[in-house]
Amino acid sequence: MGAPIRSRLFDYVEPDPAAPSEPAPEPQRSRLLDLVEEAPPARLDTDDRPGPKPGVPAYHTPVFVPAHPRSVVATGARGSLARVPFIVYELFAHPSHGTVAFAFTTLEKLVEALGESQPWVATSIGPLSEGVREQGVGVLLDPRVVPGHHNWQPDDVAAYAREAS
């Protein structure tokens, strides 16, 4: 499977020289892998339920989605302020499909379309589609994007990383 893929967002954060150095935390296992392992077994030929339409990826197909972290300040259980993180999928205006989420079958396709500075998350196409459908948004798989029109530039990512930290 190769080296793990990660977002480049925090590559642009300079370490705080005054901060005490901490040992690197143990890498956590992706919950995406848990979902894959819990997926039902492949359909049997005797299964008479309808399968996906031709050309439609299976529900648990992994995809790379333009997204970035956000957070809100909320009051914790003890009344103190706490920053609550969450992930926001980036949505795009499409001339014939309206507002859409992009999903790419490989990280290379995402980088080719949106550039190396594009923050992203990995997810499954089924939960992504269900989540954005609730907002009236569709998903375009491996969309063609006008070359060179990247939303995120290295300076944007660096500024966002400073703001988020």
CSV table of N, CA and C in Angstrom, one decimal:
chain,number,residue,atom,x,y,z
A,1,MET,N,0.8,-1.2,0.0
A,1,MET,CA,0.0,0.0,0.0
A,1,MET,C,0.9,1.3,0.0
A,2,GLY,N,2.1,1.2,0.4
A,2,GLY,CA,3.0,2.3,0.3
A,2,GLY,C,2.9,3.2,1.6
A,3,ALA,N,3.5,4.4,1.5
A,3,ALA,CA,3.6,5.3,2.6
A,3,ALA,C,2.2,5.9,2.8
A,4,PRO,N,1.8,6.2,4.1
A,4,PRO,CA,0.5,6.8,4.3
A,4,PRO,C,0.4,8.2,3.7
A,5,ILE,N,-0.7,8.6,3.2
A,5,ILE,CA,-1.0,9.9,2.6
A,5,ILE,C,-1.6,10.8,3.7
A,6,ARG,N,-1.1,12.0,3.7
A,6,ARG,CA,-1.6,13.0,4.7
A,6,ARG,C,-1.8,14.3,4.0
A,7,SER,N,-2.6,15.2,4.7
A,7,SER,CA,-2.8,16.5,4.2
A,7,SER,C,-1.5,17.3,4.3
A,8,ARG,N,-1.3,18.2,3.5
A,8,ARG,CA,-0.1,19.1,3.5
A,8,ARG,C,-0.3,20.3,4.4
A,9,LEU,N,-1.5,20.5,4.9
A,9,LEU,CA,-1.8,21.8,5.6
A,9,LEU,C,-0.8,22.1,6.7
A,10,PHE,N,-0.4,21.2,7.5
A,10,PHE,CA,0.5,21.5,8.6
A,10,PHE,C,2.0,21.5,8.2
A,11,ASP,N,2.3,21.2,6.9
A,11,ASP,CA,3.7,21.4,6.4
A,11,ASP,C,4.1,22.8,6.5
A,12,TYR,N,3.1,23.7,6.5
A,12,TYR,CA,3.4,25.2,6.4
A,12,TYR,C,3.4,25.9,7.7
A,13,VAL,N,3.2,25.1,8.8
A,13,VAL,CA,3.3,25.7,10.1
A,13,VAL,C,4.7,25.7,10.6
A,14,GLU,N,5.3,26.8,11.0
A,14,GLU,CA,6.6,26.8,11.5
A,14,GLU,C,6.5,26.4,13.0
A,15,PRO,N,7.4,25.6,13.5
A,15,PRO,CA,7.4,25.2,14.9
A,15,PRO,C,7.6,26.4,15.8
A,16,ASP,N,6.9,26.5,16.9
A,16,ASP,CA,7.1,27.5,17.9
A,16,ASP,C,8.4,27.2,18.7
A,17,PRO,N,9.5,28.0,18.6
A,17,PRO,CA,10.7,27.7,19.2
A,17,PRO,C,10.6,27.8,20.7
A,18,ALA,N,9.6,28.5,21.3
A,18,ALA,CA,9.4,28.6,22.7
A,18,ALA,C,8.7,27.4,23.3
A,19,ALA,N,8.0,26.6,22.4
A,19,ALA,CA,7.2,25.5,22.9
A,19,ALA,C,8.2,24.3,23.3
A,20,PRO,N,7.9,23.7,24.4
A,20,PRO,CA,8.7,22.5,24.8
A,20,PRO,C,8.5,21.4,23.8
A,21,SER,N,9.6,20.7,23.4
A,21,SER,CA,9.5,19.6,22.5
A,21,SER,C,8.8,18.4,23.1
A,22,GLU,N,7.9,17.8,22.4
A,22,GLU,CA,7.2,16.6,22.9
A,22,GLU,C,7.6,15.4,22.0
A,23,PRO,N,7.5,14.3,22.7
A,23,PRO,CA,7.8,13.1,21.8
A,23,PRO,C,6.6,13.0,20.8
A,24,ALA,N,7.0,12.5,19.6
A,24,ALA,CA,6.0,12.3,18.6
A,24,ALA,C,4.9,11.3,19.0
A,25,PRO,N,3.6,11.7,18.9
A,25,PRO,CA,2.6,10.7,19.3
A,25,PRO,C,2.6,9.5,18.3
A,26,GLU,N,2.2,8.4,18.8
A,26,GLU,CA,2.0,7.2,18.0
A,26,GLU,C,1.0,7.5,16.9
A,27,PRO,N,1.3,7.2,15.6
A,27,PRO,CA,0.3,7.4,14.6
A,27,PRO,C,-1.0,6.6,14.9
A,28,GLN,N,-2.1,7.3,14.7
A,28,GLN,CA,-3.4,6.6,14.9
A,28,GLN,C,-3.9,5.9,13.6
A,29,ARG,N,-4.5,4.8,13.8
A,29,ARG,CA,-5.0,4.1,12.6
A,29,ARG,C,-6.3,4.8,12.1
A,30,SER,N,-6.4,4.9,10.8
A,30,SER,CA,-7.5,5.6,10.2
A,30,SER,C,-8.8,4.9,10.4
A,31,ARG,N,-9.9,5.6,10.8
A,31,ARG,CA,-11.2,5.0,10.9
A,31,ARG,C,-11.7,4.5,9.6
A,32,LEU,N,-11.2,5.0,8.5
A,32,LEU,CA,-11.6,4.6,7.2
A,32,LEU,C,-11.3,3.1,7.0
A,33,LEU,N,-10.1,2.7,7.5
A,33,LEU,CA,-9.8,1.3,7.5
A,33,LEU,C,-10.7,0.4,8.3
A,34,ASP,N,-11.2,0.9,9.4
A,34,ASP,CA,-12.2,0.2,10.2
A,34,ASP,C,-13.5,-0.1,9.5
A,35,LEU,N,-13.9,1.0,8.7
A,35,LEU,CA,-15.1,0.9,8.0
A,35,LEU,C,-15.0,-0.2,6.8
A,36,VAL,N,-13.8,-0.2,6.2
A,36,VAL,CA,-13.6,-1.2,5.2
A,36,VAL,C,-13.6,-2.6,5.7
A,37,GLU,N,-13.0,-2.8,6.9
A,37,GLU,CA,-13.0,-4.1,7.5
A,37,GLU,C,-14.4,-4.6,7.9
A,38,GLU,N,-15.2,-3.6,8.3
A,38,GLU,CA,-16.6,-3.9,8.8
A,38,GLU,C,-17.6,-4.0,7.6
A,39,ALA,N,-17.1,-3.7,6.4
A,39,ALA,CA,-18.0,-3.8,5.3
A,39,ALA,C,-18.5,-5.2,5.1
A,40,PRO,N,-19.8,-5.3,4.7
A,40,PRO,CA,-20.3,-6.7,4.4
A,40,PRO,C,-19.5,-7.4,3.3
A,41,PRO,N,-19.5,-8.7,3.3
A,41,PRO,CA,-18.8,-9.4,2.3
A,41,PRO,C,-19.3,-9.1,0.9
A,42,ALA,N,-18.5,-9.5,0.0
A,42,ALA,CA,-19.0,-9.2,-1.4
A,42,ALA,C,-20.3,-10.0,-1.7
A,43,ARG,N,-21.1,-9.4,-2.6
A,43,ARG,CA,-22.3,-10.0,-2.9
A,43,ARG,C,-22.2,-11.4,-3.6
A,44,LEU,N,-23.0,-12.3,-3.2
A,44,LEU,CA,-23.0,-13.6,-3.8
A,44,LEU,C,-23.9,-13.6,-5.1
A,45,ASP,N,-23.6,-14.5,-6.0
A,45,ASP,CA,-24.3,-14.5,-7.3
A,45,ASP,C,-25.8,-14.8,-7.0
A,46,THR,N,-26.1,-15.4,-5.9
A,46,THR,CA,-27.5,-15.8,-5.6
A,46,THR,C,-28.2,-14.6,-4.9
A,47,ASP,N,-27.5,-13.5,-4.7
A,47,ASP,CA,-28.2,-12.3,-4.0
A,47,ASP,C,-29.0,-11.6,-5.1
A,48,ASP,N,-30.3,-11.5,-4.9
A,48,ASP,CA,-31.2,-10.9,-5.9
A,48,ASP,C,-31.5,-9.4,-5.7
A,49,ARG,N,-30.8,-8.8,-4.7
A,49,ARG,CA,-30.9,-7.4,-4.6
A,49,ARG,C,-30.2,-6.6,-5.7
A,50,PRO,N,-30.8,-5.5,-6.1
A,50,PRO,CA,-30.1,-4.8,-7.2
A,50,PRO,C,-28.8,-4.2,-6.7
A,51,GLY,N,-27.8,-4.3,-7.6
A,51,GLY,CA,-26.4,-3.8,-7.3
A,51,GLY,C,-26.3,-2.4,-7.8
A,52,PRO,N,-25.1,-1.8,-7.7
A,52,PRO,CA,-25.0,-0.4,-8.2
A,52,PRO,C,-25.1,-0.4,-9.7
A,53,LYS,N,-25.6,0.7,-10.2
A,53,LYS,CA,-25.8,0.9,-11.7
A,53,LYS,C,-24.4,0.8,-12.3
A,54,PRO,N,-24.3,0.4,-13.6
A,54,PRO,CA,-23.0,0.4,-14.3
A,54,PRO,C,-22.4,1.8,-14.2
A,55,GLY,N,-21.1,1.8,-13.9
A,55,GLY,CA,-20.4,3.1,-13.9
A,55,GLY,C,-20.4,3.8,-12.5
A,56,VAL,N,-21.3,3.3,-11.6
A,56,VAL,CA,-21.4,3.9,-10.3
A,56,VAL,C,-20.5,3.1,-9.3
A,57,PRO,N,-19.6,3.8,-8.6
A,57,PRO,CA,-18.7,3.1,-7.8
A,57,PRO,C,-19.4,2.5,-6.6
A,58,ALA,N,-18.8,1.4,-6.0
A,58,ALA,CA,-19.4,0.8,-4.9
A,58,ALA,C,-19.4,1.7,-3.7
A,59,TYR,N,-20.4,1.5,-2.8
A,59,TYR,CA,-20.6,2.4,-1.6
A,59,TYR,C,-19.3,2.8,-0.9
A,60,HIS,N,-18.5,1.8,-0.6
A,60,HIS,CA,-17.3,2.0,0.2
A,60,HIS,C,-16.0,2.3,-0.6
A,61,THR,N,-16.2,2.7,-1.8
A,61,THR,CA,-15.0,3.1,-2.6
A,61,THR,C,-14.3,4.3,-2.0
A,62,PRO,N,-13.0,4.2,-1.7
A,62,PRO,CA,-12.3,5.3,-1.1
A,62,PRO,C,-12.1,6.4,-2.1
A,63,VAL,N,-12.3,7.7,-1.7
A,63,VAL,CA,-12.0,8.8,-2.6
A,63,VAL,C,-11.3,9.9,-1.8
A,64,PHE,N,-10.7,10.8,-2.5
A,64,PHE,CA,-10.0,12.0,-1.9
A,64,PHE,C,-10.8,13.2,-2.3
A,65,VAL,N,-11.2,14.0,-1.2
A,65,VAL,CA,-12.1,15.1,-1.3
A,65,VAL,C,-11.5,16.4,-0.9
A,66,PRO,N,-11.6,17.4,-1.7
A,66,PRO,CA,-11.1,18.7,-1.2
A,66,PRO,C,-11.9,19.2,0.0
A,67,ALA,N,-11.1,19.4,1.1
A,67,ALA,CA,-11.7,19.7,2.4
A,67,ALA,C,-10.7,20.4,3.2
A,68,HIS,N,-11.1,21.0,4.3
A,68,HIS,CA,-10.1,21.6,5.2
A,68,HIS,C,-10.7,21.7,6.6
A,69,PRO,N,-9.9,21.7,7.6
A,69,PRO,CA,-10.4,21.8,9.0
A,69,PRO,C,-10.9,23.2,9.3
A,70,ARG,N,-11.9,23.2,10.2
A,70,ARG,CA,-12.5,24.4,10.8
A,70,ARG,C,-12.6,24.2,12.2
A,71,SER,N,-12.9,25.2,13.0
A,71,SER,CA,-13.3,25.0,14.4
A,71,SER,C,-14.1,26.1,14.8
A,72,VAL,N,-14.9,25.9,15.9
A,72,VAL,CA,-15.7,26.9,16.5
A,72,VAL,C,-15.3,26.9,18.0
A,73,VAL,N,-15.5,28.1,18.6
A,73,VAL,CA,-15.3,28.2,20.0
A,73,VAL,C,-16.6,27.9,20.7
A,74,ALA,N,-16.6,27.0,21.7
A,74,ALA,CA,-17.8,26.6,22.4
A,74,ALA,C,-17.5,26.6,23.9
A,75,THR,N,-18.6,26.6,24.7
A,75,THR,CA,-18.4,26.4,26.1
A,75,THR,C,-18.4,25.0,26.5
A,76,GLY,N,-17.3,24.5,27.2
A,76,GLY,CA,-17.2,23.2,27.6
A,76,GLY,C,-18.1,22.8,28.8
A,77,ALA,N,-18.1,21.6,29.2
A,77,ALA,CA,-18.9,21.1,30.3
A,77,ALA,C,-18.6,21.9,31.6
A,78,ARG,N,-17.4,22.3,31.8
A,78,ARG,CA,-17.1,23.0,33.0
A,78,ARG,C,-17.2,24.6,32.9
A,79,GLY,N,-17.7,25.0,31.8
A,79,GLY,CA,-17.9,26.4,31.5
A,79,GLY,C,-16.7,27.1,30.9
A,80,SER,N,-15.7,26.4,30.6
A,80,SER,CA,-14.5,27.0,30.0
A,80,SER,C,-14.7,27.0,28.5
A,81,LEU,N,-14.0,27.9,27.8
A,81,LEU,CA,-14.1,27.9,26.4
A,81,LEU,C,-13.2,26.8,25.8
A,82,ALA,N,-13.7,26.2,24.7
A,82,ALA,CA,-12.9,25.1,24.1
A,82,ALA,C,-13.1,25.3,22.6
A,83,ARG,N,-12.1,24.9,21.8
A,83,ARG,CA,-12.2,25.0,20.4
A,83,ARG,C,-12.6,23.6,19.9
A,84,VAL,N,-13.7,23.5,19.1
A,84,VAL,CA,-14.2,22.3,18.7
A,84,VAL,C,-13.9,22.1,17.2
A,85,PRO,N,-13.1,21.2,16.8
A,85,PRO,CA,-12.7,21.0,15.4
A,85,PRO,C,-13.7,20.2,14.6
A,86,PHE,N,-13.8,20.5,13.3
A,86,PHE,CA,-14.5,19.7,12.4
A,86,PHE,C,-14.0,19.9,11.0
A,87,ILE,N,-14.4,19.1,10.1
A,87,ILE,CA,-13.9,19.1,8.7
A,87,ILE,C,-15.0,19.7,7.8
A,88,VAL,N,-14.7,20.5,6.9
A,88,VAL,CA,-15.6,21.1,5.9
A,88,VAL,C,-15.2,20.7,4.5
A,89,TYR,N,-16.2,20.0,3.8
A,89,TYR,CA,-15.9,19.7,2.4
A,89,TYR,C,-16.0,21.0,1.6
A,90,GLU,N,-15.1,21.2,0.7
A,90,GLU,CA,-15.2,22.3,-0.2
A,90,GLU,C,-16.2,22.0,-1.3
A,91,LEU,N,-17.0,23.0,-1.6
A,91,LEU,CA,-18.0,22.8,-2.7
A,91,LEU,C,-17.7,23.8,-3.8
A,92,PHE,N,-18.1,23.4,-5.0
A,92,PHE,CA,-17.7,24.1,-6.2
A,92,PHE,C,-18.9,24.4,-7.1
A,93,ALA,N,-18.9,25.5,-7.8
A,93,ALA,CA,-20.0,25.8,-8.7
A,93,ALA,C,-19.7,25.2,-10.0
A,94,HIS,N,-20.6,24.4,-10.5
A,94,HIS,CA,-20.4,23.7,-11.8
A,94,HIS,C,-21.5,24.3,-12.8
A,95,PRO,N,-21.1,24.6,-14.1
A,95,PRO,CA,-22.0,25.2,-15.0
A,95,PRO,C,-23.3,24.5,-15.3
A,96,SER,N,-23.2,23.1,-15.2
A,96,SER,CA,-24.5,22.4,-15.6
A,96,SER,C,-25.0,21.6,-14.4
A,97,HIS,N,-24.2,21.4,-13.3
A,97,HIS,CA,-24.7,20.6,-12.2
A,97,HIS,C,-25.0,21.4,-10.9
A,98,GLY,N,-24.8,22.7,-11.0
A,98,GLY,CA,-25.0,23.6,-9.8
A,98,GLY,C,-23.9,23.4,-8.8
A,99,THR,N,-24.2,23.4,-7.5
A,99,THR,CA,-23.2,23.2,-6.5
A,99,THR,C,-22.8,21.8,-6.3
A,100,VAL,N,-21.6,21.4,-6.4
A,100,VAL,CA,-21.1,20.0,-6.3
A,100,VAL,C,-19.9,19.9,-5.4
A,101,ALA,N,-19.7,18.7,-4.9
A,101,ALA,CA,-18.5,18.3,-4.2
A,101,ALA,C,-17.7,17.5,-5.2
A,102,PHE,N,-16.4,17.7,-5.2
A,102,PHE,CA,-15.5,16.9,-6.1
A,102,PHE,C,-15.0,15.7,-5.3
A,103,ALA,N,-14.8,14.6,-5.9
A,103,ALA,CA,-14.2,13.4,-5.3
A,103,ALA,C,-13.3,12.8,-6.4
A,104,PHE,N,-12.1,12.4,-5.9
A,104,PHE,CA,-11.1,11.9,-6.8
A,104,PHE,C,-10.7,10.5,-6.4
A,105,THR,N,-10.6,9.6,-7.4
A,105,THR,CA,-10.3,8.2,-7.1
A,105,THR,C,-8.8,8.0,-6.7
A,106,THR,N,-8.0,9.0,-7.0
A,106,THR,CA,-6.6,8.9,-6.6
A,106,THR,C,-6.1,10.3,-6.1
A,107,LEU,N,-5.2,10.3,-5.2
A,107,LEU,CA,-4.6,11.6,-4.8
A,107,LEU,C,-3.9,12.3,-5.9
A,108,GLU,N,-3.3,11.5,-6.8
A,108,GLU,CA,-2.7,12.1,-8.0
A,108,GLU,C,-3.6,12.9,-8.8
A,109,LYS,N,-4.8,12.4,-9.0
A,109,LYS,CA,-5.9,13.1,-9.8
A,109,LYS,C,-6.3,14.4,-9.1
A,110,LEU,N,-6.4,14.4,-7.8
A,110,LEU,CA,-6.8,15.6,-7.0
A,110,LEU,C,-5.7,16.6,-7.2
A,111,VAL,N,-4.4,16.2,-7.0
A,111,VAL,CA,-3.3,17.2,-7.2
A,111,VAL,C,-3.2,17.7,-8.6
A,112,GLU,N,-3.4,16.9,-9.6
A,112,GLU,CA,-3.4,17.3,-11.0
A,112,GLU,C,-4.5,18.4,-11.2
A,113,ALA,N,-5.6,18.2,-10.7
A,113,ALA,CA,-6.8,19.1,-10.9
A,113,ALA,C,-6.7,20.3,-10.1
A,114,LEU,N,-6.3,20.2,-8.8
A,114,LEU,CA,-6.5,21.4,-7.9
A,114,LEU,C,-5.1,21.9,-7.3
A,115,GLY,N,-4.0,21.2,-7.6
A,115,GLY,CA,-2.7,21.7,-7.2
A,115,GLY,C,-2.3,21.0,-5.9
A,116,GLU,N,-1.0,21.1,-5.6
A,116,GLU,CA,-0.4,20.5,-4.4
A,116,GLU,C,-0.8,21.1,-3.1
A,117,SER,N,-1.2,22.4,-3.1
A,117,SER,CA,-1.6,23.0,-1.9
A,117,SER,C,-3.0,22.8,-1.4
A,118,GLN,N,-3.8,22.1,-2.2
A,118,GLN,CA,-5.2,21.8,-1.9
A,118,GLN,C,-5.3,20.9,-0.7
A,119,PRO,N,-5.9,21.4,0.4
A,119,PRO,CA,-6.1,20.4,1.5
A,119,PRO,C,-7.2,19.4,1.1
A,120,TRP,N,-7.2,18.2,1.8
A,120,TRP,CA,-8.1,17.2,1.4
A,120,TRP,C,-8.3,16.2,2.5
A,121,VAL,N,-9.3,15.4,2.4
A,121,VAL,CA,-9.6,14.3,3.3
A,121,VAL,C,-9.9,13.0,2.5
A,122,ALA,N,-9.6,11.9,3.0
A,122,ALA,CA,-10.0,10.6,2.4
A,122,ALA,C,-11.3,10.1,3.1
A,123,THR,N,-12.2,9.7,2.3
A,123,THR,CA,-13.5,9.2,2.8
A,123,THR,C,-14.0,8.1,1.8
A,124,SER,N,-15.2,7.6,2.1
A,124,SER,CA,-15.9,6.7,1.2
A,124,SER,C,-16.9,7.4,0.4
A,125,ILE,N,-17.1,7.0,-0.9
A,125,ILE,CA,-18.0,7.8,-1.7
A,125,ILE,C,-19.5,7.7,-1.2
A,126,GLY,N,-19.9,6.6,-0.6
A,126,GLY,CA,-21.3,6.5,-0.2
A,126,GLY,C,-21.6,7.5,0.9
A,127,PRO,N,-20.9,7.5,2.1
A,127,PRO,CA,-21.1,8.5,3.1
A,127,PRO,C,-21.0,9.9,2.6
A,128,LEU,N,-20.0,10.2,1.8
A,128,LEU,CA,-19.8,11.5,1.2
A,128,LEU,C,-21.1,11.9,0.4
A,129,SER,N,-21.6,11.1,-0.4
A,129,SER,CA,-22.7,11.4,-1.2
A,129,SER,C,-24.0,11.6,-0.4
A,130,GLU,N,-24.1,10.7,0.6
A,130,GLU,CA,-25.3,10.9,1.5
A,130,GLU,C,-25.2,12.2,2.3
A,131,GLY,N,-24.0,12.5,2.8
A,131,GLY,CA,-23.8,13.8,3.6
A,131,GLY,C,-24.1,15.0,2.8
A,132,VAL,N,-23.6,15.1,1.6
A,132,VAL,CA,-23.8,16.3,0.8
A,132,VAL,C,-25.2,16.4,0.1
A,133,ARG,N,-25.8,15.2,-0.1
A,133,ARG,CA,-27.2,15.1,-0.7
A,133,ARG,C,-28.2,15.8,0.2
A,134,GLU,N,-27.9,15.7,1.6
A,134,GLU,CA,-28.8,16.3,2.5
A,134,GLU,C,-28.9,17.9,2.4
A,135,GLN,N,-27.8,18.4,1.8
A,135,GLN,CA,-27.7,19.8,1.5
A,135,GLN,C,-28.1,20.2,0.1
A,136,GLY,N,-28.6,19.2,-0.7
A,136,GLY,CA,-29.0,19.4,-2.1
A,136,GLY,C,-27.8,19.5,-3.0
A,137,VAL,N,-26.7,18.9,-2.6
A,137,VAL,CA,-25.4,19.0,-3.4
A,137,VAL,C,-25.1,17.6,-4.0
A,138,GLY,N,-24.6,17.5,-5.2
A,138,GLY,CA,-24.2,16.3,-5.8
A,138,GLY,C,-22.7,16.1,-5.7
A,139,VAL,N,-22.2,14.9,-6.2
A,139,VAL,CA,-20.8,14.6,-6.2
A,139,VAL,C,-20.3,14.4,-7.6
A,140,LEU,N,-19.3,15.0,-8.0
A,140,LEU,CA,-18.7,14.7,-9.3
A,140,LEU,C,-17.4,13.9,-9.1
A,141,LEU,N,-17.3,12.7,-9.7
A,141,LEU,CA,-16.2,11.8,-9.5
A,141,LEU,C,-15.2,12.1,-10.6
A,142,ASP,N,-13.9,12.4,-10.2
A,142,ASP,CA,-12.8,12.7,-11.1
A,142,ASP,C,-13.2,13.8,-12.1
A,143,PRO,N,-13.6,14.9,-11.7
A,143,PRO,CA,-14.0,16.0,-12.6
A,143,PRO,C,-12.9,16.6,-13.3
A,144,ARG,N,-13.1,17.1,-14.5
A,144,ARG,CA,-12.1,17.8,-15.3
A,144,ARG,C,-12.2,19.3,-14.8
A,145,VAL,N,-11.1,19.8,-14.5
A,145,VAL,CA,-11.0,21.2,-14.0
A,145,VAL,C,-10.1,22.0,-14.9
A,146,VAL,N,-10.4,23.3,-15.1
A,146,VAL,CA,-9.6,24.1,-16.0
A,146,VAL,C,-8.2,24.2,-15.4
A,147,PRO,N,-7.2,23.8,-16.1
A,147,PRO,CA,-5.8,23.8,-15.6
A,147,PRO,C,-5.4,25.2,-15.1
A,148,GLY,N,-4.6,25.2,-14.0
A,148,GLY,CA,-4.0,26.4,-13.4
A,148,GLY,C,-4.9,27.2,-12.6
A,149,HIS,N,-6.1,26.9,-12.4
A,149,HIS,CA,-7.0,27.7,-11.5
A,149,HIS,C,-7.2,27.0,-10.2
A,150,HIS,N,-6.2,27.1,-9.4
A,150,HIS,CA,-6.2,26.5,-8.1
A,150,HIS,C,-6.7,27.4,-7.0
A,151,ASN,N,-7.6,26.9,-6.2
A,151,ASN,CA,-8.2,27.7,-5.1
A,151,ASN,C,-7.1,28.0,-4.0
A,152,TRP,N,-6.3,27.0,-3.7
A,152,TRP,CA,-5.3,27.1,-2.6
A,152,TRP,C,-3.9,27.2,-3.2
A,153,GLN,N,-3.2,28.3,-2.8
A,153,GLN,CA,-1.8,28.5,-3.1
A,153,GLN,C,-1.0,28.2,-1.8
A,154,PRO,N,0.3,28.0,-1.9
A,154,PRO,CA,1.1,27.8,-0.7
A,154,PRO,C,0.9,28.8,0.3
A,155,ASP,N,0.9,30.1,-0.1
A,155,ASP,CA,0.7,31.2,0.9
A,155,ASP,C,-0.6,31.1,1.6
A,156,ASP,N,-1.7,30.7,0.9
A,156,ASP,CA,-3.0,30.6,1.5
A,156,ASP,C,-3.0,29.5,2.6
A,157,VAL,N,-2.3,28.4,2.3
A,157,VAL,CA,-2.3,27.3,3.2
A,157,VAL,C,-1.5,27.7,4.5
A,158,ALA,N,-0.4,28.4,4.2
A,158,ALA,CA,0.5,28.9,5.4
A,158,ALA,C,-0.3,29.8,6.2
A,159,ALA,N,-1.0,30.8,5.7
A,159,ALA,CA,-1.8,31.7,6.4
A,159,ALA,C,-3.0,31.0,7.2
A,160,TYR,N,-3.6,30.1,6.5
A,160,TYR,CA,-4.7,29.3,7.2
A,160,TYR,C,-4.1,28.5,8.3
A,161,ALA,N,-3.0,27.8,8.1
A,161,ALA,CA,-2.4,27.0,9.2
A,161,ALA,C,-2.1,27.9,10.4
A,162,ARG,N,-1.5,29.1,10.2
A,162,ARG,CA,-1.2,30.0,11.3
A,162,ARG,C,-2.5,30.4,12.0
A,163,GLU,N,-3.5,30.7,11.3
A,163,GLU,CA,-4.8,31.0,11.9
A,163,GLU,C,-5.4,29.9,12.7
A,164,ALA,N,-5.3,28.7,12.2
A,164,ALA,CA,-5.9,27.5,12.8
A,164,ALA,C,-5.2,27.0,14.0
A,165,SER,N,-3.9,27.4,14.1
A,165,SER,CA,-3.1,26.8,15.3
A,165,SER,C,-3.2,27.7,16.5
